PDB file of C-alpha atoms in Angstrom:
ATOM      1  CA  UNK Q  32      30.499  46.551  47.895  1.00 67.00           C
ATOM      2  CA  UNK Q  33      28.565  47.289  51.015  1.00 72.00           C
ATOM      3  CA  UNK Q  34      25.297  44.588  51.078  1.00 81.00           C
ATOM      4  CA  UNK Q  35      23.445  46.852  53.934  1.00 76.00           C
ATOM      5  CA  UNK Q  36      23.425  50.109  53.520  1.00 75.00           C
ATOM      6  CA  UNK Q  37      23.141  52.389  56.161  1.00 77.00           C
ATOM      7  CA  UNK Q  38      19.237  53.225  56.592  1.00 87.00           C
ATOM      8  CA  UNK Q  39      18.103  54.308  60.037  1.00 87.00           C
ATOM      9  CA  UNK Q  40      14.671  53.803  59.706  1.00 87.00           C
ATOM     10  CA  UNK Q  41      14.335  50.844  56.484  1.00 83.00           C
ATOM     11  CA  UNK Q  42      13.969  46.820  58.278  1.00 80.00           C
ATOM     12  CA  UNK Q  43      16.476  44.922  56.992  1.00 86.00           C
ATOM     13  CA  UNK Q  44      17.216  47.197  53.596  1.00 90.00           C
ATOM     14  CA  UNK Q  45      20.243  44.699  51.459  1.00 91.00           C
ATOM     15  CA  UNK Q  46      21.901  44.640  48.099  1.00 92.00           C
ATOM     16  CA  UNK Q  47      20.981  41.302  46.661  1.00 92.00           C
ATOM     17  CA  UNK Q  48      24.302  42.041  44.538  1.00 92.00           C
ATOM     18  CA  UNK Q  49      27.264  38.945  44.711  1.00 92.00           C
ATOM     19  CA  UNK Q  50      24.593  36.155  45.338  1.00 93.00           C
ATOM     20  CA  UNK Q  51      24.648  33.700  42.901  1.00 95.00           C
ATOM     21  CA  UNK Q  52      21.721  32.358  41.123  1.00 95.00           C
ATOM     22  CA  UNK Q  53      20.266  29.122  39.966  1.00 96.00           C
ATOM     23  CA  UNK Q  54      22.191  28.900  36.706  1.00 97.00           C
ATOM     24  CA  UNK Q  55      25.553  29.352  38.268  1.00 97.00           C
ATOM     25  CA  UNK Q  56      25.518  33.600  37.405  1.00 96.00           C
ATOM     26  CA  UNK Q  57      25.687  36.260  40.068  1.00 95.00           C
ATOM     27  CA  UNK Q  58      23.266  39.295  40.865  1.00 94.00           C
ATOM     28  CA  UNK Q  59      25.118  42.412  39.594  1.00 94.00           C
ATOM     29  CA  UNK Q  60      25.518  44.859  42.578  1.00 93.00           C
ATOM     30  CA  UNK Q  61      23.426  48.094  42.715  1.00 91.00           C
ATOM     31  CA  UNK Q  62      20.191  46.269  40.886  1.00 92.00           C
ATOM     32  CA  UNK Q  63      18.311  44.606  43.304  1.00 92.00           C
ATOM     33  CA  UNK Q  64      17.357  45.277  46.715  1.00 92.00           C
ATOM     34  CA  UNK Q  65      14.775  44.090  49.411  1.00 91.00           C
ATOM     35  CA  UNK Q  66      13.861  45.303  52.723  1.00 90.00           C
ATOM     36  CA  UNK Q  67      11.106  43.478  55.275  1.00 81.00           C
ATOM     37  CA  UNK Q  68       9.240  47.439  55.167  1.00 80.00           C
ATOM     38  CA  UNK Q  69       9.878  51.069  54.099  1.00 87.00           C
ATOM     39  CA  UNK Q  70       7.115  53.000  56.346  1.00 89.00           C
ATOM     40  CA  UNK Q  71       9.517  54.576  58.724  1.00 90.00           C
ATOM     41  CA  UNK Q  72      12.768  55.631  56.451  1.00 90.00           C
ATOM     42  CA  UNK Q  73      13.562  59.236  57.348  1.00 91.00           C
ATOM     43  CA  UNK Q  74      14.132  61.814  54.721  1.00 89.00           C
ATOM     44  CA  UNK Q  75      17.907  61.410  55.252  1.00 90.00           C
ATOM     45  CA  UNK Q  76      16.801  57.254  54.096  1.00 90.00           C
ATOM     46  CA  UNK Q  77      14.679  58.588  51.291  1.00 88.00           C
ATOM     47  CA  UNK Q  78      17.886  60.634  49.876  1.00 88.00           C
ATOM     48  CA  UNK Q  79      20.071  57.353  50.079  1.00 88.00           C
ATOM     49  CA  UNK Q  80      17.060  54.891  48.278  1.00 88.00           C
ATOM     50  CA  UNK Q  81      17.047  57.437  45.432  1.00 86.00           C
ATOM     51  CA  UNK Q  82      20.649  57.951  45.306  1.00 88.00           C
ATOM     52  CA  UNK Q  83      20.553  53.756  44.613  1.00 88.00           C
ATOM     53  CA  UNK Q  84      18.445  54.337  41.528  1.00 87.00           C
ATOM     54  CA  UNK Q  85      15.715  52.559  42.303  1.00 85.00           C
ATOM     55  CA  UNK Q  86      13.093  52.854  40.109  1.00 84.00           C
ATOM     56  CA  UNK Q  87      10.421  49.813  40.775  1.00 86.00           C
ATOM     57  CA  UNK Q  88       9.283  49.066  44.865  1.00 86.00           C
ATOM     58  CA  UNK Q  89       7.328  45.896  44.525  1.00 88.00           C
ATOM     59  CA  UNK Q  90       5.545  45.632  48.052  1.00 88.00           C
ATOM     60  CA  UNK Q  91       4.634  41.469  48.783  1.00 90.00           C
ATOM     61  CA  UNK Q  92       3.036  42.365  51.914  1.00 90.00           C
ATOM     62  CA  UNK Q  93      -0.396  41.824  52.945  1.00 93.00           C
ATOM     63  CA  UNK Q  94      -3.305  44.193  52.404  1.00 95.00           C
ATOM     64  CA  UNK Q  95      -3.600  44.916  56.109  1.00 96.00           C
ATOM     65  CA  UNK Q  96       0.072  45.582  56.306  1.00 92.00           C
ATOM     66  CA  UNK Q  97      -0.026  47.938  53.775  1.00 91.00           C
ATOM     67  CA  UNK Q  98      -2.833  49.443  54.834  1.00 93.00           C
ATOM     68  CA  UNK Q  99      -1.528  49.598  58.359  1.00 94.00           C
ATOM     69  CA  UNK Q 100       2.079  51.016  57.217  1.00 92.00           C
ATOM     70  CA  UNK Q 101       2.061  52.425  53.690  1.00 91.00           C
ATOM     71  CA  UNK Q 102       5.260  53.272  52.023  1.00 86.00           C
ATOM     72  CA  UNK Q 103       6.258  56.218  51.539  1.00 85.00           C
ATOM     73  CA  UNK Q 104       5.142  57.890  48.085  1.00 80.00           C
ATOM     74  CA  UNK Q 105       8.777  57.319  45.952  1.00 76.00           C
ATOM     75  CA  UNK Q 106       6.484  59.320  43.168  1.00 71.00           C
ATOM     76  CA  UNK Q 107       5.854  58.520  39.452  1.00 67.00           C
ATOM     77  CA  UNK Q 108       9.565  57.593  38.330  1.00 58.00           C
TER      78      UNK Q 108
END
């Protein structure tokens, strides 16, 4: 499996697939992803996030960061 995928403009965009978790499981690959911010992916990026299947962007980023660099609108689904 391929933990970074190649984004041009997503920080540090990784599959949290293969890692193990506190209970001695593992992450199943393709489910859960994190990147430091999502403001500059290109449309080429944009293609590639919904060819993943994600379907929930949680943003843990402060109000001014948000404000600052919104996301891009991944739209109702």
């Amino acid at each position: 499996m391929i933990r970074i995928p190649a984004l041009a403009g997503a920080c540090n965009f990784r599959d949290f697939g293969g890692y193990t978790t506190a209970d001695g499981r593992r992450v199943r690959w393709g489910r859960l992803f994190r990147s430091g911010a999502m403001h500059r992916l290109t449309a080429q990026d944009r293609e590639r996030v919904d060819a993943l299947g994600v379907r929930i962007v949680c943003d843990l980023r402060r109000p001014d960061e948000r404000r600052n660099q919104p996301n891009p609108d991944f739209g109702p689904g």
